[in-house]
XYZ file of C-alpha atoms in Angstrom:
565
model
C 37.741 31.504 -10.657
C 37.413 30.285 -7.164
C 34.515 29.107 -5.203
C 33.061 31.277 -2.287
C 34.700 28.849 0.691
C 36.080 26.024 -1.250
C 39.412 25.618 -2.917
C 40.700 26.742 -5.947
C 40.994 22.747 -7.086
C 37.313 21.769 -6.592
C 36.421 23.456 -9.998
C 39.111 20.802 -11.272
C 37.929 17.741 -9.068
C 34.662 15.708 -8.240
C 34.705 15.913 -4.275
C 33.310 13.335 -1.856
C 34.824 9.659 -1.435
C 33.749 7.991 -4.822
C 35.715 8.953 -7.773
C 34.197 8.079 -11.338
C 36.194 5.581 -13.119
C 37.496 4.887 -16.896
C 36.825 6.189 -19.833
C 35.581 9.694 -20.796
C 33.658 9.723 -23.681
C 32.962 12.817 -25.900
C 29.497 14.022 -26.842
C 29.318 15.253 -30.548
C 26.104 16.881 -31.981
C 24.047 15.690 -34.416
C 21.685 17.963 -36.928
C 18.183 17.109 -35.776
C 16.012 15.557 -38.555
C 13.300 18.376 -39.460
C 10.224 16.439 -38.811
C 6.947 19.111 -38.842
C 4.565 17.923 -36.079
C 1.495 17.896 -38.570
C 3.661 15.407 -40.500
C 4.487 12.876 -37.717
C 0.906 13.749 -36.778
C 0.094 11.974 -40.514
C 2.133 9.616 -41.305
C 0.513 7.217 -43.894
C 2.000 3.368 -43.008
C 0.778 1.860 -39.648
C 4.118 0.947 -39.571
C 5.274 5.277 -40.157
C 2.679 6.392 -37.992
C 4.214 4.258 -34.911
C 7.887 5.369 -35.916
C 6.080 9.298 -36.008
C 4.107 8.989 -32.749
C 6.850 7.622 -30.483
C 9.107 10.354 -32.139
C 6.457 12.642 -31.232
C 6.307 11.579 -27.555
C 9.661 11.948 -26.890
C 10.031 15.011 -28.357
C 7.210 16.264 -26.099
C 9.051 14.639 -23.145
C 12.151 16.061 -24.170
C 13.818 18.778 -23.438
C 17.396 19.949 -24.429
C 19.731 22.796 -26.161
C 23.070 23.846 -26.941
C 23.289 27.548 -27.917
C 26.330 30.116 -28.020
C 27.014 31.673 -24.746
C 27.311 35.610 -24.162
C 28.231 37.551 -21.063
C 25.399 39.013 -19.590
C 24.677 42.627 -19.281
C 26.265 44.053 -16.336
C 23.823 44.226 -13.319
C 23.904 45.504 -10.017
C 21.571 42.859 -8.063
C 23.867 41.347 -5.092
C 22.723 37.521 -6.390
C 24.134 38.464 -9.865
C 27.385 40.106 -8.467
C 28.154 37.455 -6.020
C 28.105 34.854 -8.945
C 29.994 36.838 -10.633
C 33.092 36.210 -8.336
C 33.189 32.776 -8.401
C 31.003 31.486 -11.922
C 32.754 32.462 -15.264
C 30.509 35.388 -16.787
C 29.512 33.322 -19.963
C 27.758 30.750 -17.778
C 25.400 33.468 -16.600
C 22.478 34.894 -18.603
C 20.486 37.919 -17.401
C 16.789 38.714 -18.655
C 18.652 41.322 -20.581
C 20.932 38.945 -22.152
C 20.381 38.698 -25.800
C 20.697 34.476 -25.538
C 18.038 34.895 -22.368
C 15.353 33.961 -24.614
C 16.754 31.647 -26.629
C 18.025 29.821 -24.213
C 14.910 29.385 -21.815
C 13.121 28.743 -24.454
C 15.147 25.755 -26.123
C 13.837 24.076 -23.560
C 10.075 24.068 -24.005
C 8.846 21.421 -25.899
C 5.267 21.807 -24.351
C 4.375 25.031 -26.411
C 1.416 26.079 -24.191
C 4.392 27.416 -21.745
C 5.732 29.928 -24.214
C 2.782 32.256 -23.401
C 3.682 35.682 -22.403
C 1.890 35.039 -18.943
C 4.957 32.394 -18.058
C 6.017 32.941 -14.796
C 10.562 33.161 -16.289
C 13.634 32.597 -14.182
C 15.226 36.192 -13.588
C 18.222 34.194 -14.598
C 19.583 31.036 -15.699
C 23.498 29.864 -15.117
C 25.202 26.784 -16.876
C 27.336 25.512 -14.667
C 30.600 23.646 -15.950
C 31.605 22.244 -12.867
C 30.001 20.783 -9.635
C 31.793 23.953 -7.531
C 29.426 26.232 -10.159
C 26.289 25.097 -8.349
C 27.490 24.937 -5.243
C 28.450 28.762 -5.779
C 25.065 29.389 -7.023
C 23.045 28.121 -4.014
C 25.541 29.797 -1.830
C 25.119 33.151 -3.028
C 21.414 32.162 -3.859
C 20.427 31.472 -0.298
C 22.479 34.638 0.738
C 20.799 36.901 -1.187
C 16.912 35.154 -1.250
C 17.337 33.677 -4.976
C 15.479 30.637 -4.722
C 16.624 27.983 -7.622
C 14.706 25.628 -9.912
C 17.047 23.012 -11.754
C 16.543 21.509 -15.452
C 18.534 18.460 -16.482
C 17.477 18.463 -20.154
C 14.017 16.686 -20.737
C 10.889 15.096 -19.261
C 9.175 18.052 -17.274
C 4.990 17.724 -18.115
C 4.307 20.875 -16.007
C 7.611 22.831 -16.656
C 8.257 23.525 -13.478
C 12.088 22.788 -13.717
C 12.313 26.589 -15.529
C 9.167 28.340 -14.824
C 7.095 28.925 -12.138
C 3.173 28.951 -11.727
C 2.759 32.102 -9.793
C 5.022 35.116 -10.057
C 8.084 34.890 -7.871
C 11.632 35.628 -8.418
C 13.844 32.506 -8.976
C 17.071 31.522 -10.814
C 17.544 28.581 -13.373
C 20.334 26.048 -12.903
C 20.530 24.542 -16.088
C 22.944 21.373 -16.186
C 22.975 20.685 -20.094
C 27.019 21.408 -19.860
C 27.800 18.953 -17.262
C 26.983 15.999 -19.272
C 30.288 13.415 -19.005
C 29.590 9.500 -18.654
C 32.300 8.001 -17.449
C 32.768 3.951 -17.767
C 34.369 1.187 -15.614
C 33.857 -1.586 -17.436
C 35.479 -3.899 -14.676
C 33.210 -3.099 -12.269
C 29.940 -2.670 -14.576
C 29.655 0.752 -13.058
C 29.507 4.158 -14.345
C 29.173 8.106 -13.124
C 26.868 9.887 -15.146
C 26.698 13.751 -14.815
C 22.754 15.249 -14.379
C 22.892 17.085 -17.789
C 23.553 13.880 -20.201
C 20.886 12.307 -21.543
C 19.771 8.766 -21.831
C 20.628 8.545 -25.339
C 24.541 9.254 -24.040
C 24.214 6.598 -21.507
C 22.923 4.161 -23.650
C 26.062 5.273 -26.617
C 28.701 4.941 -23.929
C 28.026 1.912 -22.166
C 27.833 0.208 -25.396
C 31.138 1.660 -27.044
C 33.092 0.889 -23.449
C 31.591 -2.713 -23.250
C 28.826 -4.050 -25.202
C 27.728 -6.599 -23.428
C 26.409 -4.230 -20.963
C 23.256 -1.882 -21.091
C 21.388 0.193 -18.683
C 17.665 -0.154 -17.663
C 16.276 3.328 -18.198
C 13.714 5.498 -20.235
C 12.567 4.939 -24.634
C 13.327 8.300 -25.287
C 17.145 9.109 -26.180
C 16.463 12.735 -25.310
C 14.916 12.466 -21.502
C 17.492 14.096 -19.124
C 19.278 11.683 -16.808
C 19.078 14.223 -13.390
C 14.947 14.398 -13.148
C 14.363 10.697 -14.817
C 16.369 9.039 -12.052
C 15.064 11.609 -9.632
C 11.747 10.573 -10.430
C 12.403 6.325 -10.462
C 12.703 6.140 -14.218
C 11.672 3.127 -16.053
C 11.834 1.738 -20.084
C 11.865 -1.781 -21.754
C 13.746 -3.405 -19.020
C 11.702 -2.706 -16.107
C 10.856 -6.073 -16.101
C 14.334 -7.280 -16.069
C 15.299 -4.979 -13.432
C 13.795 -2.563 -12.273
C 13.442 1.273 -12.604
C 16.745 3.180 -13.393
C 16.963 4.603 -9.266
C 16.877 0.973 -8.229
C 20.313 0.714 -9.989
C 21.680 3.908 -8.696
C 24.832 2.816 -6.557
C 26.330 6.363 -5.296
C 25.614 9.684 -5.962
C 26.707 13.345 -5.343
C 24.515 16.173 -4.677
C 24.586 19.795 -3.307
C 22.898 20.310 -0.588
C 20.792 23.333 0.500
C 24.090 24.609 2.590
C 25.998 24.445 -0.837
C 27.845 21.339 0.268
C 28.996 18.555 -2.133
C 28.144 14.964 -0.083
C 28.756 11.746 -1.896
C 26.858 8.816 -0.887
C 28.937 8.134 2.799
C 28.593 11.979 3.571
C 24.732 12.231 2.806
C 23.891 8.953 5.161
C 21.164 6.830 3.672
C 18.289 8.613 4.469
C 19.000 11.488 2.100
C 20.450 8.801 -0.617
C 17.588 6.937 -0.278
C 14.973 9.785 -1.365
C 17.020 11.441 -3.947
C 16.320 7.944 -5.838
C 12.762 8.284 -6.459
C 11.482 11.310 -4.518
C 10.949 13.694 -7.201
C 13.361 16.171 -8.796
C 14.850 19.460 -6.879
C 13.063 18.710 -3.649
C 16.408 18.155 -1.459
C 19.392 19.495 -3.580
C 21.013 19.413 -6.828
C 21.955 15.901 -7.630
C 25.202 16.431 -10.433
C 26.404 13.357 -10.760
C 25.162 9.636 -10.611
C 26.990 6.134 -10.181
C 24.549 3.415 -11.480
C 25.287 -0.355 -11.975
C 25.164 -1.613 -15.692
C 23.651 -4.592 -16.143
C 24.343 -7.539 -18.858
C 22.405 -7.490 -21.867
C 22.154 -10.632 -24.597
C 24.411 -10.588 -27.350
C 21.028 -11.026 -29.406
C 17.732 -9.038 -28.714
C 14.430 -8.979 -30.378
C 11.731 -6.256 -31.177
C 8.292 -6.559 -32.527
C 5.835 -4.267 -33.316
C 2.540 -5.589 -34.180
C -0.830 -3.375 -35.041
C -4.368 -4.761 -34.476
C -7.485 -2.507 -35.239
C -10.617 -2.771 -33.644
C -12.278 -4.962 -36.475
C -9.497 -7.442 -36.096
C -9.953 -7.814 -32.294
C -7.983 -5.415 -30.464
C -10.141 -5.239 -27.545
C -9.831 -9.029 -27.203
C -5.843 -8.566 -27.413
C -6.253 -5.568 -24.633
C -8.317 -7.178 -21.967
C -6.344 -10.823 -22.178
C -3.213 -8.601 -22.530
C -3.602 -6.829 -19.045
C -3.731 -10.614 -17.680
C -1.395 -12.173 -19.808
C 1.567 -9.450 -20.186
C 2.752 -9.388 -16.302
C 3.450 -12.520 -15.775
C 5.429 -13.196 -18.518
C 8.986 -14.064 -18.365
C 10.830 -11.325 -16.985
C 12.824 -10.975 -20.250
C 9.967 -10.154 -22.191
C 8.197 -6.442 -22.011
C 5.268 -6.318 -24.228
C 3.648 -2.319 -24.050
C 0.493 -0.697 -25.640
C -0.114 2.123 -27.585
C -3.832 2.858 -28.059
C -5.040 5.565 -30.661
C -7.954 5.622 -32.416
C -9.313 2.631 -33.563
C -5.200 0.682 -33.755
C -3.644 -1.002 -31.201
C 0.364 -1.279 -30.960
C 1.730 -4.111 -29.061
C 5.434 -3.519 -29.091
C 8.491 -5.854 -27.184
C 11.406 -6.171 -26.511
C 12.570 -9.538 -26.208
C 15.884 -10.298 -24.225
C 16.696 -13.128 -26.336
C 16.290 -14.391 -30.298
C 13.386 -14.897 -32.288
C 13.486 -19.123 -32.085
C 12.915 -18.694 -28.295
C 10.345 -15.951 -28.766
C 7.903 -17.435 -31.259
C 7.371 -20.537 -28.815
C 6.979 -18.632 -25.853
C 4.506 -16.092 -27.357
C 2.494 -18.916 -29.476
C 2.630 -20.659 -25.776
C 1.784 -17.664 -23.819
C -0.271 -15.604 -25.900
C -1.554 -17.126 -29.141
C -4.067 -14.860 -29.556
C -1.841 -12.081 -30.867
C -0.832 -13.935 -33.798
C 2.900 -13.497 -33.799
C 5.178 -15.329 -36.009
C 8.791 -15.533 -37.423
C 8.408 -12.889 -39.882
C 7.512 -10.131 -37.431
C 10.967 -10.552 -35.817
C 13.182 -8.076 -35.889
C 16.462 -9.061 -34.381
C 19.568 -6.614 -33.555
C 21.950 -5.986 -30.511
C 20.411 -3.935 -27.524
C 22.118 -0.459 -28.068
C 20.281 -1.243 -31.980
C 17.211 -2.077 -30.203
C 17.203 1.490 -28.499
C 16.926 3.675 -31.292
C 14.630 0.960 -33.232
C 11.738 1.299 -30.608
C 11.065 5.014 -30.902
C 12.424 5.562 -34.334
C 11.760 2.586 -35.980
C 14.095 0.626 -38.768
C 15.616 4.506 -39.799
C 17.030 5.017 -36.515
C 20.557 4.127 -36.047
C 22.859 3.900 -32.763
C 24.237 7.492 -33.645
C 21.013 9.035 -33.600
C 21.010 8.495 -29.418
C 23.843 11.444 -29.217
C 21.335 13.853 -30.777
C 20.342 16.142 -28.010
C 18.072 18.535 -29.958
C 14.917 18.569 -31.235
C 12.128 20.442 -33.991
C 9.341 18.870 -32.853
C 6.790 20.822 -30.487
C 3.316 21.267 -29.894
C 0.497 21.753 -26.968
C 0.460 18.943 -24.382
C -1.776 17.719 -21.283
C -0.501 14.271 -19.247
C -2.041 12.440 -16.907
C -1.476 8.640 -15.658
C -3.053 5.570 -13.656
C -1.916 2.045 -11.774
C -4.145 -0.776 -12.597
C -4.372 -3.654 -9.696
C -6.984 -5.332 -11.469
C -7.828 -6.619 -14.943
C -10.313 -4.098 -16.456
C -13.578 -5.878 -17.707
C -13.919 -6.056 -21.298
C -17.122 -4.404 -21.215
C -14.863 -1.718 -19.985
C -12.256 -1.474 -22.967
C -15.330 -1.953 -25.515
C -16.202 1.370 -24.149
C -13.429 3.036 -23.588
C -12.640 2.225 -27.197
C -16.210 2.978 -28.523
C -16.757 6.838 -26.684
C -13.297 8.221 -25.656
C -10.618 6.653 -27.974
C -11.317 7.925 -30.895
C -9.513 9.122 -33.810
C -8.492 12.875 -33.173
C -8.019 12.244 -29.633
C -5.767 11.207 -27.422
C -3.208 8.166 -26.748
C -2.974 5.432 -24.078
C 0.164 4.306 -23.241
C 0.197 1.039 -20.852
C 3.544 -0.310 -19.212
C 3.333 -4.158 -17.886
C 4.819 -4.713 -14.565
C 5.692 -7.436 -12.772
C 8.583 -9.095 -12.709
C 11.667 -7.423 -11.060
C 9.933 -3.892 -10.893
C 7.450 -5.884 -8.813
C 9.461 -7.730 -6.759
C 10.968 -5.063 -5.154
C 9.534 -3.426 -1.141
C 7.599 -0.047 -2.145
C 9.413 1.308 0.916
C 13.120 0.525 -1.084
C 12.759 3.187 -2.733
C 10.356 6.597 -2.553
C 8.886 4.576 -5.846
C 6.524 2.621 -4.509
C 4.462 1.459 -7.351
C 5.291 -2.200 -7.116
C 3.820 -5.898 -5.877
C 0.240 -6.661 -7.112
C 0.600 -3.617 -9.625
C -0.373 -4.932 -13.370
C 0.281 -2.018 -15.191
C 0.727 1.557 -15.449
C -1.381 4.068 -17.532
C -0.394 7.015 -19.352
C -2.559 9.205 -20.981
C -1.345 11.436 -23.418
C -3.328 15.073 -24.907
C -1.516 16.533 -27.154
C -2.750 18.999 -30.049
C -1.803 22.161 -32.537
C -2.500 25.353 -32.841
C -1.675 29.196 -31.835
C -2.169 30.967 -28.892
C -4.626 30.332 -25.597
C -7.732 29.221 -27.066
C -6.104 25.585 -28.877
C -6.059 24.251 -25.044
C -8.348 20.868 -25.496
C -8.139 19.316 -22.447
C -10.625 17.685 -21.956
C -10.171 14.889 -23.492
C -7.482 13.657 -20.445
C -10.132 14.551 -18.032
C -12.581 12.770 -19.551
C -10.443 10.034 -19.889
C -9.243 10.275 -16.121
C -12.839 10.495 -14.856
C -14.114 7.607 -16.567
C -11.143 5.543 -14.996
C -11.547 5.971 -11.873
C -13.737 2.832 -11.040
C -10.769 0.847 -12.613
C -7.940 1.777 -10.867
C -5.781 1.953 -7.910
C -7.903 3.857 -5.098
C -7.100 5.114 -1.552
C -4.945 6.650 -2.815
C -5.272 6.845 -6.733
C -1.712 6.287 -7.795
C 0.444 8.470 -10.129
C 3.635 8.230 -11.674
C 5.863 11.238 -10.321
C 7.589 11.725 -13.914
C 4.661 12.438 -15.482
C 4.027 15.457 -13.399
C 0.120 16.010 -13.163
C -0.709 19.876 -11.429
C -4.258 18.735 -11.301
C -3.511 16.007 -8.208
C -2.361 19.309 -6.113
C 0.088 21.850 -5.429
C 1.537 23.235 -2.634
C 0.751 26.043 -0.394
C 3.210 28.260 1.491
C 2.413 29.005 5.449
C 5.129 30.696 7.224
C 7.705 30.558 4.406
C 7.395 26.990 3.827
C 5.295 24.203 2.206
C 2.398 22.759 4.054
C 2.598 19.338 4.614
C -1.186 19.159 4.447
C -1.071 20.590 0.883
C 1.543 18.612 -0.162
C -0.157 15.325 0.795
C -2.804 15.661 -1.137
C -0.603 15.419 -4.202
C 2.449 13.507 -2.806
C 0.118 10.430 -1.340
C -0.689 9.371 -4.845
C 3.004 9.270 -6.407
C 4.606 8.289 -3.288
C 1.719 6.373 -0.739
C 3.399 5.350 2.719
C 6.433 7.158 1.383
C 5.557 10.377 1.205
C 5.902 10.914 5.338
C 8.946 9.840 4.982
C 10.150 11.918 2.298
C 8.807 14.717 3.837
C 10.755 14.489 7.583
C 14.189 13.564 5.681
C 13.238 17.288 3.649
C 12.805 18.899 7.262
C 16.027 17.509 7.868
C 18.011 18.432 4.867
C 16.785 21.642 3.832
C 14.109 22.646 6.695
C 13.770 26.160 5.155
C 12.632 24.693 2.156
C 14.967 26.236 -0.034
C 14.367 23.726 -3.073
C 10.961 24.234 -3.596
C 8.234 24.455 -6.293
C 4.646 23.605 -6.774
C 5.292 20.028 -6.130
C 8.333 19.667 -4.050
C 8.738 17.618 -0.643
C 7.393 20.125 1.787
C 9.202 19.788 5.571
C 7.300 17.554 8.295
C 8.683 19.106 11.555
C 6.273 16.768 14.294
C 7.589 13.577 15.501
């Protein structure tokens, strides 16, 4: 069917100047292993409960689906019936659509949002092709639809397909446009908003394996908000966050326009990489540089409990860790009385062992505790452990779920041992929740903070996550305390004026906007946007008044519009 205004042929053709190059790879679908939560939740081995708790997170950072499509009732709303003319019928599902429910729900790994009080989309399309969307802010802005957009994972707060007070909105749900398309040649691909990381990682390495990508652990995280948001894994150290190596995009604009890279100018180019998901359009499509990856990698996992030291590890750790080599990521995972120090190695075990006994004898690390593999083996090994295998990145579904509260902290300098002693004594206990800490330095550090909206970068040691997660049914299993607790006692130890926050892991308690006169309040929003973006938020904020200055794209933590100059 035709577009509203554009050509028969877009529906058939990328438009803008850059065309995506190469190879077209197809996505099969794996069965998801069942895996009960209260299982990964017990896993016996040290070794089993690390495989089960990074499965976990992911899964709870994850978000994805692929369901049988059916027409929609008929309905007599002008939004509906102006899709209708130019968006096949099966791509649109209607509250009154039997696969309405299904289908939103799919998408909810965080369980607490499958209360009856969720604020749901009145309805959610699929678009197939980049003219889709562009239809579906046409006839959304023409009729007073507003849009929230879901790319297939990471979303804390959910606010990519609900909505914290009631309002009428529409899902755009990009889990169909999910092609990766290689140019080996140029070390470049385009990478549709809907694939996930898992089919970046698969591709690149079946096109040219001596090439990888520097993105998220999780296979499942959707590629449109990760890169939105910065987006960083094992290789931040190497180079950078995923947006850093974003070359060229193509995004739809709040007048339903398709602008590549030339046609967008650099301002809006520059905050689509790092300024937060679904503030200025719908990004569908990404070019990103691949980088080179050694033929041989390495991965260890090593646990140390509190009786064998780990708070001695931790505190020379947060010295030690960024200013290794840049090829060398070592990461935490804190939980209960064991300590995970996990790497990724860029190199083979005989140049390892040397460097580590060199650099960090204290953590005991030896030959045996090598585990070397090619990168795209290396990606599946760090959440999965030795089961997973390259194959497992294409599977975009998963059966694990449960109730979740995130929250997350820059560290400028070294926390005194005292400190971890307590934080290890009173808060991390067993029962409770995780820390996950992410060394920078290196090339993530190296970079301006004004490069890119992400501006967590020179000086920064590492980055904090803390993770809540627990079971149960209904309202009343909602402990969250435990991340407040954990974020109050921090706040002597961290980054201040402002307290920095990682924009992908979406905290509502840091703010939300307000609406004055049919838009967001810059005042509101800088509460919030100060401590994921600093000095960039201002920014961010008069390239929104320029793009979409009735603030169209728009949820409780969007870019609101700076008008004053």
């Amino acid at each position: 069917m035709p577009c509203p205004g554009l050509p028969r042929a877009t529906c058939k053709k990328t438009l803008g100047t850059g065309e995506a190059y190469g190879l077209s790879h197809s996505k099969p679908l794996y069965k998801a292993r069942v895996l009960s939560l209260k299982q990964a939740a017990m896993a016996a081995t040290t070794s089993s409960r690390a495989s089960a708790l990074a499965l976990l997170l992911c899964a709870l950072t994850s978000a994805s689906f692929h369901v049988a499509v059916a027409a929609p009732y008929p309905a007599k709303d002008d939004f509906l019936s102006c899709l209708t003319r130019s968006v096949p019928p099966k791509l649109l599902f209607a509250k009154s659509s039997p696969a309405y429910g299904s289908l939103w729900s799919s998408t909810v790994r965080n369980i607490k949002f499958l209360s009856d009080k969720t604020v749901r989309p009145l309805y959610i399309i699929t678009p197939m092709e980049p003219c889709h969307v562009q239809s579906t802010v046409a006839c959304g802005r023409r009729h007073g639809m507003r849009l929230r957009v879901r790319s297939g994972g990471h979303d804390y707060e959910g606010l990519s397909y609900r909505s914290d007070k009631p309002e009428p909105f529409a899902v755009v749900d990009l889990s169909k446009m999910r092609q990766v398309r290689i140019d080996g040649k140029q070390a470049t691909a385009w990478v549709d908003s809907g694939a996930q990381l898992g089919e970046i990682y698969y591709a690149v390495s079946k096109a040219t394996p001596k090439l990888g990508f520097p993105a998220g652990v999780c296979a499942t995280i959707g590629v449109g908000g990760h890169f939105s948001g910065g987006g960083f894994g094992m290789m931040l150290r190497k180079y950078g966050t995923a947006a850093d190596n974003v070359i060229d995009a193509k995004v739809v604009d709040a007048n339903g326009k398709l602008l590549d890279r030339k046609a967008m100018g650099e301002d809006y180019f520059w905050a689509i990489r790092g300024g937060g998901g679904s503030s200025f359009g719908i990004v569908v499509s990404w070019q990103i540089k691949l980088v080179p990856v050694a033929p041989t990698v390495t991965v260890f996992q090593i646990h140390r409990g509190v009786q064998d030291g780990a708070i001695d590890l931790v505190a020379k750790w947060q010295q030690i860790a960024p200013s290794l080599p840049e090829d060398l990521m070592i990461r935490i995972m804190a939980m209960g009385q064991d300590v995970l120090f996990e790497a990724l190695y860029l190199g083979g075990c005989k140049d390892l062992v040397p460097l580590m006994n060199a650099r960090f004898p204290e953590l005991g690390m030896m030959q045996a505790m090598c585990n070397e593999m090619s990168w795209i083996e290396s990606v599946p090994y760090i959440p999965l452990g030795k089961t997973g295998t390259v194959k497992d990145l294409l599977n975009r579904t998963s059966n694990i779920r449960a109730f979740g509260k995130y929250k997350s902290d820059y560290v400028r300098d070294p926390i005194p041992k005292a400190v971890w002693e307590k934080i290890f004594t009173c808060l991390i206990k067993p029962g409770a929740g995780v820390m996950i800490m992410d060394p920078y330095g290196g090339k993530i550090s190296s970079v301006p903070e004004d490069a890119t909206p992400f501006p967590h970068r020179q000086g920064m040691l590492f980055n904090i996550q803390y993770v809540n997660y627990w079971f149960g049914e209904g309202a009343g299993a909602l402990p969250t305390q435990w991340s407040r607790d954990m974020y109050a006692f921090m706040e002597p130890y961290v980054t201040k004026n402002p307290r920095q926050a990682y924009v992908n892991y979406r905290d509502m308690d840091l703010g939300v906007n307000q609406v004055v006169g049919g838009v967001s309040s810059y005042a509101s929003g800088k509460v919030w946007g100060e401590k994921y973006f600093k000095g960039n938020f201002e920014r961010l904020a008069r390239i929104k008044a320029k793009v979409d200055p009735e603030d169209y794209f728009r949820n409780e933590q969007s870019i609101p519009p700076l008008f004053k100059y």
